[in-house]
Amino acid sequence: MLEGGGLRGMFTCGVLDVLMDCGITFDGAVGVSAGAAFGVNIKSGQRGRALRYNLQMAGDKRYMSLRSLLFTGNLFNAEFCYHTVPCEIDIFDVEAYARNPMEFIAVCTDVLTGEPVYHVMDHIDYDELEWIRASASLPLVAQPVHVDGRVLLDGGLTDSIPLKFMQGKGYERIITVLTQPLGYRKTLSKHMGLLKLATRKYPKVYECLLKRPDMYNAQLDYVMNEAAQGRTLIIAPTEKLDVGRVEMKRKKLQKVYDEGCKVCEQMLPQIREYLRE
């Protein structure tokens, strides 16, 4: 289970790369927002890829810029980030991804219903990459994504930590990767006025934004309780990560990635024991 959090997701990349280095595999995974965008690399087996292209693209205006936000409504350039990069610059291994029987699911939010959508990604093509883009598209900095007859935004609006969803699918040994330290509590955004204006065409999205702190904090409580009962194992930063959602400073990205590696390496005996049980 891979939480989002923008470029706090570099922590998740470090965790996943250590797991790949150790040959630890899973029957399935669910990713939300950055958890989906970076998490797909564990199914394709591309250790280091997410860190590599984020370091390479840091500061590149083709990747992220205020100009893109102004003229397209997307801070991260939709075509360049989600299609040019994986298809031309740091090529995603679509064949390895398809061969791996691991189930990978991206979580999005249907802007018309305000409900979560769980999309199984068994292959990668243009439309499937659009599902990943949708999962990571936050109001204010991204436009809704139209794909497969749906209009979608960030999955974290409706199911930020989909542990219950994975349990409902029958998974019993679940590792939950968070990008905030234990004890974190979400509060209402300072920009609710702007968010209300940005989502005026989609009132269900604004309702989700109003409810999100309560939803998120209740999910955290549930995860902590399940961990205490041995029904999930949490991997989380030891302290607040010094990185913004749209961080473009390479040293900070590397530091957060290294923190993910460090935490996972320290927990390896615990992870192996938990999965053996």
PDB file of C-alpha atoms in Angstrom:
ATOM      1  CA  MET A   1       0.000   0.000   0.000  1.00  0.00           C
ATOM      2  CA  LEU A   2       1.721   3.168  -1.234  1.00  0.00           C
ATOM      3  CA  GLU A   3       0.568   6.569   0.003  1.00  0.00           C
ATOM      4  CA  GLY A   4       0.926   9.710  -2.117  1.00  0.00           C
ATOM      5  CA  GLY A   5       2.386  13.056  -1.131  1.00  0.00           C
ATOM      6  CA  GLY A   6       3.975  14.533  -4.251  1.00  0.00           C
ATOM      7  CA  LEU A   7       7.737  14.412  -4.113  1.00  0.00           C
ATOM      8  CA  ARG A   8       7.640  13.087  -0.574  1.00  0.00           C
ATOM      9  CA  GLY A   9       7.176   9.959  -2.685  1.00  0.00           C
ATOM     10  CA  MET A  10      10.962   9.869  -3.073  1.00  0.00           C
ATOM     11  CA  PHE A  11      10.852   8.229   0.356  1.00  0.00           C
ATOM     12  CA  THR A  12       8.678   5.471  -1.124  1.00  0.00           C
ATOM     13  CA  CYS A  13      11.122   5.108  -4.027  1.00  0.00           C
ATOM     14  CA  GLY A  14      13.918   4.405  -1.569  1.00  0.00           C
ATOM     15  CA  VAL A  15      11.805   1.824   0.251  1.00  0.00           C
ATOM     16  CA  LEU A  16      10.833   0.039  -2.961  1.00  0.00           C
ATOM     17  CA  ASP A  17      14.385  -0.017  -4.300  1.00  0.00           C
ATOM     18  CA  VAL A  18      15.669  -1.685  -1.131  1.00  0.00           C
ATOM     19  CA  LEU A  19      12.878  -4.263  -1.351  1.00  0.00           C
ATOM     20  CA  MET A  20      13.803  -4.944  -4.985  1.00  0.00           C
ATOM     21  CA  ASP A  21      17.488  -5.230  -4.072  1.00  0.00           C
ATOM     22  CA  CYS A  22      16.563  -7.867  -1.491  1.00  0.00           C
ATOM     23  CA  GLY A  23      14.360  -9.837  -3.865  1.00  0.00           C
ATOM     24  CA  ILE A  24      11.238  -9.197  -1.786  1.00  0.00           C
ATOM     25  CA  THR A  25       8.184  -9.483  -4.003  1.00  0.00           C
ATOM     26  CA  PHE A  26       4.448  -9.049  -3.546  1.00  0.00           C
ATOM     27  CA  ASP A  27       1.281 -10.483  -5.064  1.00  0.00           C
ATOM     28  CA  GLY A  28      -0.260  -7.039  -5.373  1.00  0.00           C
ATOM     29  CA  ALA A  29       0.122  -3.342  -4.665  1.00  0.00           C
ATOM     30  CA  VAL A  30      -2.095  -0.278  -4.637  1.00  0.00           C
ATOM     31  CA  GLY A  31      -0.710   3.202  -5.251  1.00  0.00           C
ATOM     32  CA  VAL A  32      -2.294   6.573  -4.612  1.00  0.00           C
ATOM     33  CA  SER A  33      -1.088   9.685  -6.457  1.00  0.00           C
ATOM     34  CA  ALA A  34       2.732   9.670  -6.267  1.00  0.00           C
ATOM     35  CA  GLY A  35       2.426   6.153  -4.876  1.00  0.00           C
ATOM     36  CA  ALA A  36       0.976   5.114  -8.220  1.00  0.00           C
ATOM     37  CA  ALA A  37       3.327   7.207 -10.345  1.00  0.00           C
ATOM     38  CA  PHE A  38       6.453   5.863  -8.657  1.00  0.00           C
ATOM     39  CA  GLY A  39       5.123   2.508  -7.496  1.00  0.00           C
ATOM     40  CA  VAL A  40       4.620   1.067 -10.977  1.00  0.00           C
ATOM     41  CA  ASN A  41       8.390   0.639 -11.172  1.00  0.00           C
ATOM     42  CA  ILE A  42       8.275  -2.242  -8.692  1.00  0.00           C
ATOM     43  CA  LYS A  43       6.108  -4.221 -11.129  1.00  0.00           C
ATOM     44  CA  SER A  44       8.436  -3.465 -14.052  1.00  0.00           C
ATOM     45  CA  GLY A  45      11.444  -4.235 -11.842  1.00  0.00           C
ATOM     46  CA  GLN A  46      13.177  -0.943 -12.643  1.00  0.00           C
ATOM     47  CA  ARG A  47      15.190  -0.236  -9.549  1.00  0.00           C
ATOM     48  CA  GLY A  48      16.315   3.401  -9.311  1.00  0.00           C
ATOM     49  CA  ARG A  49      14.260   4.635 -12.247  1.00  0.00           C
ATOM     50  CA  ALA A  50      11.976   7.041 -10.348  1.00  0.00           C
ATOM     51  CA  LEU A  51      14.898   8.673  -8.556  1.00  0.00           C
ATOM     52  CA  ARG A  52      16.918   8.864 -11.760  1.00  0.00           C
ATOM     53  CA  TYR A  53      14.382  10.704 -13.885  1.00  0.00           C
ATOM     54  CA  ASN A  54      13.298  13.022 -11.078  1.00  0.00           C
ATOM     55  CA  LEU A  55      16.900  14.097 -10.515  1.00  0.00           C
ATOM     56  CA  GLN A  56      17.417  14.473 -14.252  1.00  0.00           C
ATOM     57  CA  MET A  57      14.250  16.535 -14.741  1.00  0.00           C
ATOM     58  CA  ALA A  58      14.610  18.714 -11.619  1.00  0.00           C
ATOM     59  CA  GLY A  59      14.465  22.338 -12.763  1.00  0.00           C
ATOM     60  CA  ASP A  60      13.581  21.401 -16.346  1.00  0.00           C
ATOM     61  CA  LYS A  61      10.711  23.672 -17.402  1.00  0.00           C
ATOM     62  CA  ARG A  62       9.429  21.025 -19.781  1.00  0.00           C
ATOM     63  CA  TYR A  63       8.741  18.889 -16.724  1.00  0.00           C
ATOM     64  CA  MET A  64       7.258  21.420 -14.296  1.00  0.00           C
ATOM     65  CA  SER A  65       6.788  25.183 -14.575  1.00  0.00           C
ATOM     66  CA  LEU A  66       4.495  28.061 -13.709  1.00  0.00           C
ATOM     67  CA  ARG A  67       4.209  28.681 -17.452  1.00  0.00           C
ATOM     68  CA  SER A  68       2.719  25.218 -17.897  1.00  0.00           C
ATOM     69  CA  LEU A  69       0.299  25.908 -15.041  1.00  0.00           C
ATOM     70  CA  LEU A  70      -0.707  29.256 -16.538  1.00  0.00           C
ATOM     71  CA  PHE A  71      -1.272  28.033 -20.084  1.00  0.00           C
ATOM     72  CA  THR A  72      -2.458  24.443 -19.536  1.00  0.00           C
ATOM     73  CA  GLY A  73      -3.736  24.350 -15.955  1.00  0.00           C
ATOM     74  CA  ASN A  74      -1.147  21.662 -15.149  1.00  0.00           C
ATOM     75  CA  LEU A  75       1.927  22.493 -13.071  1.00  0.00           C
ATOM     76  CA  PHE A  76       3.505  19.236 -14.251  1.00  0.00           C
ATOM     77  CA  ASN A  77       3.361  19.215 -18.056  1.00  0.00           C
ATOM     78  CA  ALA A  78       0.875  16.461 -18.834  1.00  0.00           C
ATOM     79  CA  GLU A  79       2.267  15.205 -22.143  1.00  0.00           C
ATOM     80  CA  PHE A  80       5.948  15.579 -21.268  1.00  0.00           C
ATOM     81  CA  CYS A  81       5.827  14.111 -17.741  1.00  0.00           C
ATOM     82  CA  TYR A  82       3.506  11.197 -18.321  1.00  0.00           C
ATOM     83  CA  HIS A  83       4.305  10.267 -21.925  1.00  0.00           C
ATOM     84  CA  THR A  84       7.566  11.752 -23.237  1.00  0.00           C
ATOM     85  CA  VAL A  85       9.599  10.837 -20.143  1.00  0.00           C
ATOM     86  CA  PRO A  86       8.515   7.156 -19.909  1.00  0.00           C
ATOM     87  CA  CYS A  87       8.465   6.611 -23.670  1.00  0.00           C
ATOM     88  CA  GLU A  88      11.553   8.541 -24.810  1.00  0.00           C
ATOM     89  CA  ILE A  89      13.767   9.818 -21.994  1.00  0.00           C
ATOM     90  CA  ASP A  90      13.818   7.182 -19.230  1.00  0.00           C
ATOM     91  CA  ILE A  91      12.009   4.352 -20.937  1.00  0.00           C
ATOM     92  CA  PHE A  92       9.525   2.345 -18.930  1.00  0.00           C
ATOM     93  CA  ASP A  93       9.835  -1.410 -19.495  1.00  0.00           C
ATOM     94  CA  VAL A  94       6.303  -2.216 -20.623  1.00  0.00           C
ATOM     95  CA  GLU A  95       7.187  -5.816 -21.478  1.00  0.00           C
ATOM     96  CA  ALA A  96       8.633  -6.587 -18.046  1.00  0.00           C
ATOM     97  CA  TYR A  97       5.624  -4.907 -16.464  1.00  0.00           C
ATOM     98  CA  ALA A  98       3.193  -7.076 -18.454  1.00  0.00           C
ATOM     99  CA  ARG A  99       5.120 -10.273 -17.678  1.00  0.00           C
ATOM    100  CA  ASN A 100       5.044  -9.722 -13.932  1.00  0.00           C
ATOM    101  CA  PRO A 101       1.884 -11.377 -12.519  1.00  0.00           C
ATOM    102  CA  MET A 102       1.810  -8.897  -9.627  1.00  0.00           C
ATOM    103  CA  GLU A 103      -1.475  -6.978  -9.479  1.00  0.00           C
ATOM    104  CA  PHE A 104      -1.019  -3.194  -9.520  1.00  0.00           C
ATOM    105  CA  ILE A 105      -3.913  -0.846  -8.796  1.00  0.00           C
ATOM    106  CA  ALA A 106      -4.051   2.945  -9.131  1.00  0.00           C
ATOM    107  CA  VAL A 107      -6.550   4.933  -7.062  1.00  0.00           C
ATOM    108  CA  CYS A 108      -8.301   7.938  -8.593  1.00  0.00           C
ATOM    109  CA  THR A 109     -11.318  10.079  -7.698  1.00  0.00           C
ATOM    110  CA  ASP A 110     -14.356  10.406  -9.966  1.00  0.00           C
ATOM    111  CA  VAL A 111     -15.051  14.149  -9.968  1.00  0.00           C
ATOM    112  CA  LEU A 112     -18.727  13.710 -10.846  1.00  0.00           C
ATOM    113  CA  THR A 113     -19.576  11.296  -8.023  1.00  0.00           C
ATOM    114  CA  GLY A 114     -16.900  12.137  -5.471  1.00  0.00           C
ATOM    115  CA  GLU A 115     -16.151   8.419  -5.113  1.00  0.00           C
ATOM    116  CA  PRO A 116     -12.837   6.544  -5.347  1.00  0.00           C
ATOM    117  CA  VAL A 117     -12.079   4.526  -8.476  1.00  0.00           C
ATOM    118  CA  TYR A 118      -9.709   1.544  -8.270  1.00  0.00           C
ATOM    119  CA  HIS A 119      -8.144   0.775 -11.636  1.00  0.00           C
ATOM    120  CA  VAL A 120      -6.239  -2.461 -12.196  1.00  0.00           C
ATOM    121  CA  MET A 121      -3.249  -1.803 -14.458  1.00  0.00           C
ATOM    122  CA  ASP A 122      -2.191  -5.081 -16.075  1.00  0.00           C
ATOM    123  CA  HIS A 123      -0.345  -3.393 -18.953  1.00  0.00           C
ATOM    124  CA  ILE A 124       1.018   0.025 -19.905  1.00  0.00           C
ATOM    125  CA  ASP A 125      -0.068   2.092 -22.882  1.00  0.00           C
ATOM    126  CA  TYR A 126      -1.100   5.710 -23.457  1.00  0.00           C
ATOM    127  CA  ASP A 127      -4.451   5.395 -21.676  1.00  0.00           C
ATOM    128  CA  GLU A 128      -2.965   3.508 -18.733  1.00  0.00           C
ATOM    129  CA  LEU A 129      -0.407   6.286 -18.283  1.00  0.00           C
ATOM    130  CA  GLU A 130      -3.350   8.691 -18.221  1.00  0.00           C
ATOM    131  CA  TRP A 131      -4.756   6.736 -15.279  1.00  0.00           C
ATOM    132  CA  ILE A 132      -1.489   7.339 -13.437  1.00  0.00           C
ATOM    133  CA  ARG A 133      -1.662  11.027 -14.322  1.00  0.00           C
ATOM    134  CA  ALA A 134      -5.217  11.162 -13.014  1.00  0.00           C
ATOM    135  CA  SER A 135      -4.216   9.494  -9.749  1.00  0.00           C
ATOM    136  CA  ALA A 136      -1.636  12.260  -9.189  1.00  0.00           C
ATOM    137  CA  SER A 137      -3.686  15.266 -10.389  1.00  0.00           C
ATOM    138  CA  LEU A 138      -4.490  17.600  -7.511  1.00  0.00           C
ATOM    139  CA  PRO A 139      -7.007  20.446  -7.801  1.00  0.00           C
ATOM    140  CA  LEU A 140      -5.394  23.884  -8.286  1.00  0.00           C
ATOM    141  CA  VAL A 141      -2.265  22.486  -9.915  1.00  0.00           C
ATOM    142  CA  ALA A 142      -3.821  20.025 -12.385  1.00  0.00           C
ATOM    143  CA  GLN A 143      -6.824  19.715 -14.632  1.00  0.00           C
ATOM    144  CA  PRO A 144      -9.223  16.759 -14.405  1.00  0.00           C
ATOM    145  CA  VAL A 145      -8.171  13.861 -16.629  1.00  0.00           C
ATOM    146  CA  HIS A 146     -10.611  12.366 -19.128  1.00  0.00           C
ATOM    147  CA  VAL A 147      -9.934   8.667 -19.644  1.00  0.00           C
ATOM    148  CA  ASP A 148     -12.098   5.619 -20.405  1.00  0.00           C
ATOM    149  CA  GLY A 149     -15.278   7.686 -20.212  1.00  0.00           C
ATOM    150  CA  ARG A 150     -14.496   9.058 -16.749  1.00  0.00           C
ATOM    151  CA  VAL A 151     -13.395  12.440 -15.431  1.00  0.00           C
ATOM    152  CA  LEU A 152     -10.789  11.909 -12.717  1.00  0.00           C
ATOM    153  CA  LEU A 153      -8.554  13.600 -10.179  1.00  0.00           C
ATOM    154  CA  ASP A 154      -6.145  12.597  -7.406  1.00  0.00           C
ATOM    155  CA  GLY A 155      -7.016   9.389  -5.559  1.00  0.00           C
ATOM    156  CA  GLY A 156      -5.944  10.872  -2.245  1.00  0.00           C
ATOM    157  CA  LEU A 157      -9.097  12.995  -2.212  1.00  0.00           C
ATOM    158  CA  THR A 158     -11.229   9.935  -1.443  1.00  0.00           C
ATOM    159  CA  ASP A 159      -8.954   7.082  -0.321  1.00  0.00           C
ATOM    160  CA  SER A 160      -5.547   8.313   0.787  1.00  0.00           C
ATOM    161  CA  ILE A 161      -4.502   5.114   2.574  1.00  0.00           C
ATOM    162  CA  PRO A 162      -6.460   2.241   0.970  1.00  0.00           C
ATOM    163  CA  LEU A 163      -5.624  -0.455   3.504  1.00  0.00           C
ATOM    164  CA  LYS A 164      -9.272  -1.486   3.892  1.00  0.00           C
ATOM    165  CA  PHE A 165      -9.549  -1.805   0.116  1.00  0.00           C
ATOM    166  CA  MET A 166      -6.619  -4.242  -0.045  1.00  0.00           C
ATOM    167  CA  GLN A 167      -7.959  -6.215   2.891  1.00  0.00           C
ATOM    168  CA  GLY A 168     -11.299  -6.419   1.110  1.00  0.00           C
ATOM    169  CA  LYS A 169      -9.527  -7.998  -1.858  1.00  0.00           C
ATOM    170  CA  GLY A 170      -8.234 -10.750   0.410  1.00  0.00           C
ATOM    171  CA  TYR A 171      -4.665  -9.596   0.982  1.00  0.00           C
ATOM    172  CA  GLU A 172      -3.562 -10.538   4.485  1.00  0.00           C
ATOM    173  CA  ARG A 173       0.098  -9.546   4.806  1.00  0.00           C
ATOM    174  CA  ILE A 174       0.134  -5.886   3.798  1.00  0.00           C
ATOM    175  CA  ILE A 175       3.000  -3.446   4.061  1.00  0.00           C
ATOM    176  CA  THR A 176       1.774   0.143   4.354  1.00  0.00           C
ATOM    177  CA  VAL A 177       4.251   2.774   3.158  1.00  0.00           C
ATOM    178  CA  LEU A 178       3.458   6.255   4.478  1.00  0.00           C
ATOM    179  CA  THR A 179       5.189   9.515   3.545  1.00  0.00           C
ATOM    180  CA  GLN A 180       4.412  11.327   6.791  1.00  0.00           C
ATOM    181  CA  PRO A 181       5.845  10.348  10.181  1.00  0.00           C
ATOM    182  CA  LEU A 182       3.701   8.484  12.686  1.00  0.00           C
ATOM    183  CA  GLY A 183       1.675  10.941  14.723  1.00  0.00           C
ATOM    184  CA  TYR A 184       1.028  13.290  11.802  1.00  0.00           C
ATOM    185  CA  ARG A 185      -2.493  14.721  11.582  1.00  0.00           C
ATOM    186  CA  LYS A 186      -3.965  16.396   8.521  1.00  0.00           C
ATOM    187  CA  THR A 187      -5.721  19.755   8.830  1.00  0.00           C
ATOM    188  CA  LEU A 188      -7.894  21.714   6.433  1.00  0.00           C
ATOM    189  CA  SER A 189      -5.982  23.457   3.632  1.00  0.00           C
ATOM    190  CA  LYS A 190      -5.265  27.162   3.973  1.00  0.00           C
ATOM    191  CA  HIS A 191      -6.394  27.583   0.382  1.00  0.00           C
ATOM    192  CA  MET A 192     -10.001  26.427   0.625  1.00  0.00           C
ATOM    193  CA  GLY A 193     -11.224  29.633  -1.023  1.00  0.00           C
ATOM    194  CA  LEU A 194      -9.060  29.042  -4.082  1.00  0.00           C
ATOM    195  CA  LEU A 195      -9.938  25.356  -4.093  1.00  0.00           C
ATOM    196  CA  LYS A 196     -13.653  26.175  -4.043  1.00  0.00           C
ATOM    197  CA  LEU A 197     -13.156  28.434  -7.056  1.00  0.00           C
ATOM    198  CA  ALA A 198     -10.996  25.865  -8.878  1.00  0.00           C
ATOM    199  CA  THR A 199     -13.556  23.087  -8.339  1.00  0.00           C
ATOM    200  CA  ARG A 200     -16.705  25.118  -8.995  1.00  0.00           C
ATOM    201  CA  LYS A 201     -17.638  22.856 -11.914  1.00  0.00           C
ATOM    202  CA  TYR A 202     -17.237  19.797  -9.696  1.00  0.00           C
ATOM    203  CA  PRO A 203     -18.950  20.417  -6.343  1.00  0.00           C
ATOM    204  CA  LYS A 204     -18.381  16.805  -5.255  1.00  0.00           C
ATOM    205  CA  VAL A 205     -14.643  17.451  -5.362  1.00  0.00           C
ATOM    206  CA  TYR A 206     -14.985  20.418  -3.028  1.00  0.00           C
ATOM    207  CA  GLU A 207     -17.021  18.252  -0.659  1.00  0.00           C
ATOM    208  CA  CYS A 208     -14.173  15.722  -0.694  1.00  0.00           C
ATOM    209  CA  LEU A 209     -11.666  18.469   0.111  1.00  0.00           C
ATOM    210  CA  LEU A 210     -13.751  19.594   3.088  1.00  0.00           C
ATOM    211  CA  LYS A 211     -13.996  16.047   4.403  1.00  0.00           C
ATOM    212  CA  ARG A 212     -10.433  15.026   3.607  1.00  0.00           C
ATOM    213  CA  PRO A 213      -8.778  15.784   6.982  1.00  0.00           C
ATOM    214  CA  ASP A 214     -11.344  13.707   8.862  1.00  0.00           C
ATOM    215  CA  MET A 215     -11.118  10.903   6.292  1.00  0.00           C
ATOM    216  CA  TYR A 216      -7.331  10.881   6.322  1.00  0.00           C
ATOM    217  CA  ASN A 217      -6.975  10.997  10.091  1.00  0.00           C
ATOM    218  CA  ALA A 218      -9.532   8.203  10.516  1.00  0.00           C
ATOM    219  CA  GLN A 219      -7.532   6.109   8.051  1.00  0.00           C
ATOM    220  CA  LEU A 220      -4.347   6.771  10.010  1.00  0.00           C
ATOM    221  CA  ASP A 221      -6.083   5.625  13.188  1.00  0.00           C
ATOM    222  CA  TYR A 222      -7.244   2.481  11.394  1.00  0.00           C
ATOM    223  CA  VAL A 223      -3.757   1.733  10.066  1.00  0.00           C
ATOM    224  CA  MET A 224      -2.227   2.157  13.509  1.00  0.00           C
ATOM    225  CA  ASN A 225      -4.807  -0.171  15.037  1.00  0.00           C
ATOM    226  CA  GLU A 226      -4.304  -2.789  12.321  1.00  0.00           C
ATOM    227  CA  ALA A 227      -0.542  -2.572  12.818  1.00  0.00           C
ATOM    228  CA  ALA A 228      -0.981  -3.139  16.551  1.00  0.00           C
ATOM    229  CA  GLN A 229      -2.997  -6.269  15.697  1.00  0.00           C
ATOM    230  CA  GLY A 230      -0.312  -7.512  13.292  1.00  0.00           C
ATOM    231  CA  ARG A 231      -2.522  -7.076  10.230  1.00  0.00           C
ATOM    232  CA  THR A 232      -0.244  -4.583   8.519  1.00  0.00           C
ATOM    233  CA  LEU A 233       3.356  -3.440   8.855  1.00  0.00           C
ATOM    234  CA  ILE A 234       4.014   0.298   8.598  1.00  0.00           C
ATOM    235  CA  ILE A 235       7.089   1.805   6.955  1.00  0.00           C
ATOM    236  CA  ALA A 236       7.170   5.564   7.576  1.00  0.00           C
ATOM    237  CA  PRO A 237       9.679   8.399   7.911  1.00  0.00           C
ATOM    238  CA  THR A 238      11.056   8.883  11.419  1.00  0.00           C
ATOM    239  CA  GLU A 239      10.452  12.640  11.160  1.00  0.00           C
ATOM    240  CA  LYS A 240       8.840  15.143   8.817  1.00  0.00           C
ATOM    241  CA  LEU A 241      10.534  15.018   5.419  1.00  0.00           C
ATOM    242  CA  ASP A 242      12.279  18.219   4.377  1.00  0.00           C
ATOM    243  CA  VAL A 243      10.801  18.301   0.905  1.00  0.00           C
ATOM    244  CA  GLY A 244       7.863  20.031  -0.745  1.00  0.00           C
ATOM    245  CA  ARG A 245       5.174  18.361  -2.834  1.00  0.00           C
ATOM    246  CA  VAL A 246       6.698  19.961  -5.936  1.00  0.00           C
ATOM    247  CA  GLU A 247      10.316  20.024  -4.761  1.00  0.00           C
ATOM    248  CA  MET A 248      12.891  20.516  -7.510  1.00  0.00           C
ATOM    249  CA  LYS A 249      16.109  20.734  -5.458  1.00  0.00           C
ATOM    250  CA  ARG A 250      18.148  17.656  -6.303  1.00  0.00           C
ATOM    251  CA  LYS A 251      19.905  17.460  -2.925  1.00  0.00           C
ATOM    252  CA  LYS A 252      16.584  17.402  -1.091  1.00  0.00           C
ATOM    253  CA  LEU A 253      15.155  14.742  -3.420  1.00  0.00           C
ATOM    254  CA  GLN A 254      18.239  12.585  -2.917  1.00  0.00           C
ATOM    255  CA  LYS A 255      18.102  13.072   0.858  1.00  0.00           C
ATOM    256  CA  VAL A 256      14.475  11.944   1.049  1.00  0.00           C
ATOM    257  CA  TYR A 257      15.223   8.935  -1.167  1.00  0.00           C
ATOM    258  CA  ASP A 258      18.185   8.040   1.056  1.00  0.00           C
ATOM    259  CA  GLU A 259      15.924   8.278   4.114  1.00  0.00           C
ATOM    260  CA  GLY A 260      13.553   5.758   2.533  1.00  0.00           C
ATOM    261  CA  CYS A 261      16.456   3.413   1.880  1.00  0.00           C
ATOM    262  CA  LYS A 262      17.755   3.822   5.432  1.00  0.00           C
ATOM    263  CA  VAL A 263      14.408   3.189   7.130  1.00  0.00           C
ATOM    264  CA  CYS A 264      13.699   0.137   4.974  1.00  0.00           C
ATOM    265  CA  GLU A 265      17.166  -1.324   5.513  1.00  0.00           C
ATOM    266  CA  GLN A 266      16.773  -0.957   9.269  1.00  0.00           C
ATOM    267  CA  MET A 267      13.403  -2.695   9.107  1.00  0.00           C
ATOM    268  CA  LEU A 268      14.471  -5.578   6.857  1.00  0.00           C
ATOM    269  CA  PRO A 269      14.558  -8.216   9.631  1.00  0.00           C
ATOM    270  CA  GLN A 270      11.100  -7.107  10.753  1.00  0.00           C
ATOM    271  CA  ILE A 271       9.796  -7.082   7.169  1.00  0.00           C
ATOM    272  CA  ARG A 272      11.108 -10.585   6.448  1.00  0.00           C
ATOM    273  CA  GLU A 273       9.683 -11.957   9.673  1.00  0.00           C
ATOM    274  CA  TYR A 274       6.297 -10.339   9.041  1.00  0.00           C
ATOM    275  CA  LEU A 275       6.061 -11.726   5.511  1.00  0.00           C
ATOM    276  CA  ARG A 276       7.150 -15.213   6.652  1.00  0.00           C
ATOM    277  CA  GLU A 277       4.352 -15.337   9.199  1.00  0.00           C
TER     278      GLU A 277
END
